[in-house]
């Protein structure tokens, strides 16, 4: 996992470029009310696809109230967004 939030609340993950992670690009487990915005997952410079091995963004473990805004997700081996 490139970025992991485990039980976090009110965190902001924004403006990241996440490429070729062996697992999920961003994983949120538990907690809630986090904002994930403006992240680019699975796309490198010049539009080259460099997929993450899992989901682009994974929300699990009862996490609630999260906001996903203006993320670009491409070429994940599993779902773009998994709920």
CSV table of C-alpha atoms in Angstrom, one decimal:
chain,number,residue,atom,x,y,z
A,1,UNK,CA,0.0,0.0,0.0
A,2,UNK,CA,1.4,3.4,-1.0
A,3,UNK,CA,-0.7,5.4,1.5
A,4,UNK,CA,-2.5,3.8,4.4
A,5,UNK,CA,-4.9,5.4,6.9
A,6,UNK,CA,-5.8,3.0,9.8
A,7,UNK,CA,-8.5,4.4,12.0
A,8,UNK,CA,-7.7,8.0,11.0
A,9,UNK,CA,-10.3,10.7,11.2
A,10,UNK,CA,-10.4,14.1,9.5
A,11,UNK,CA,-7.2,13.4,7.5
A,12,UNK,CA,-6.5,14.9,4.1
A,13,UNK,CA,-4.7,13.0,1.4
A,14,UNK,CA,-4.3,15.2,-1.7
A,15,UNK,CA,-2.1,16.0,-4.6
A,16,UNK,CA,-0.2,12.7,-4.7
A,17,UNK,CA,0.9,10.7,-7.7
A,18,UNK,CA,0.9,7.0,-6.8
A,19,UNK,CA,2.3,4.6,-9.4
A,20,UNK,CA,3.1,0.8,-9.5
A,21,UNK,CA,2.3,0.0,-5.9
A,22,UNK,CA,2.3,-3.7,-5.4
A,23,UNK,CA,-1.0,-3.4,-3.5
A,24,UNK,CA,-3.7,-0.7,-3.2
A,25,UNK,CA,-2.7,2.9,-4.0
A,26,UNK,CA,-4.6,4.3,-1.0
A,27,UNK,CA,-6.2,2.2,1.7
A,28,UNK,CA,-8.5,3.6,4.4
A,29,UNK,CA,-9.5,1.2,7.1
A,30,UNK,CA,-11.8,2.3,10.0
A,31,UNK,CA,-12.1,5.8,11.2
A,32,UNK,CA,-13.8,8.3,8.9
A,33,UNK,CA,-14.5,11.8,7.7
A,34,UNK,CA,-11.3,11.8,5.6
A,35,UNK,CA,-10.8,13.7,2.4
A,36,UNK,CA,-9.0,12.2,-0.6
A,37,UNK,CA,-8.7,14.7,-3.4
A,38,UNK,CA,-6.6,15.5,-6.4
A,39,UNK,CA,-4.6,12.3,-6.4
A,40,UNK,CA,-3.4,10.6,-9.5
A,41,UNK,CA,-3.3,6.8,-9.3
A,42,UNK,CA,-1.8,4.5,-12.0
A,43,UNK,CA,-0.9,7.2,-14.5
A,44,UNK,CA,2.6,8.4,-15.0
A,45,UNK,CA,4.0,11.4,-16.8
A,46,UNK,CA,3.0,11.6,-20.4
A,47,UNK,CA,0.0,9.4,-19.7
A,48,UNK,CA,2.1,6.2,-19.3
A,49,UNK,CA,0.0,3.6,-17.4
A,50,UNK,CA,1.8,2.2,-14.3
A,51,UNK,CA,-0.9,0.3,-12.5
A,52,UNK,CA,-1.3,-0.4,-8.8
A,53,UNK,CA,-1.4,-4.1,-8.0
A,54,UNK,CA,-4.7,-3.8,-5.9
A,55,UNK,CA,-7.4,-1.2,-5.9
A,56,UNK,CA,-6.8,2.4,-6.7
A,57,UNK,CA,-8.6,3.4,-3.5
A,58,UNK,CA,-9.9,0.9,-0.9
A,59,UNK,CA,-12.3,1.9,1.8
A,60,UNK,CA,-12.8,-1.0,4.4
A,61,UNK,CA,-13.3,-1.8,8.0
A,62,UNK,CA,-16.5,0.3,8.6
A,63,UNK,CA,-14.9,3.6,7.6
A,64,UNK,CA,-17.7,6.2,7.1
A,65,UNK,CA,-18.2,9.8,5.9
A,66,UNK,CA,-15.1,9.9,3.6
A,67,UNK,CA,-15.0,12.3,0.6
A,68,UNK,CA,-13.4,11.4,-2.7
A,69,UNK,CA,-13.0,14.5,-4.9
A,70,UNK,CA,-11.4,14.9,-8.3
A,71,UNK,CA,-9.1,11.8,-8.2
A,72,UNK,CA,-7.8,10.3,-11.4
A,73,UNK,CA,-7.7,6.5,-11.2
A,74,UNK,CA,-6.5,4.3,-14.1
A,75,UNK,CA,-5.2,0.9,-14.7
A,76,UNK,CA,-5.7,-0.7,-11.3
A,77,UNK,CA,-5.5,-4.5,-11.3
A,78,UNK,CA,-8.7,-4.6,-9.2
A,79,UNK,CA,-11.3,-1.9,-8.7
A,80,UNK,CA,-10.7,1.8,-9.2
A,81,UNK,CA,-12.6,2.4,-5.9
A,82,UNK,CA,-13.5,-0.5,-3.6
A,83,UNK,CA,-16.1,0.1,-0.9
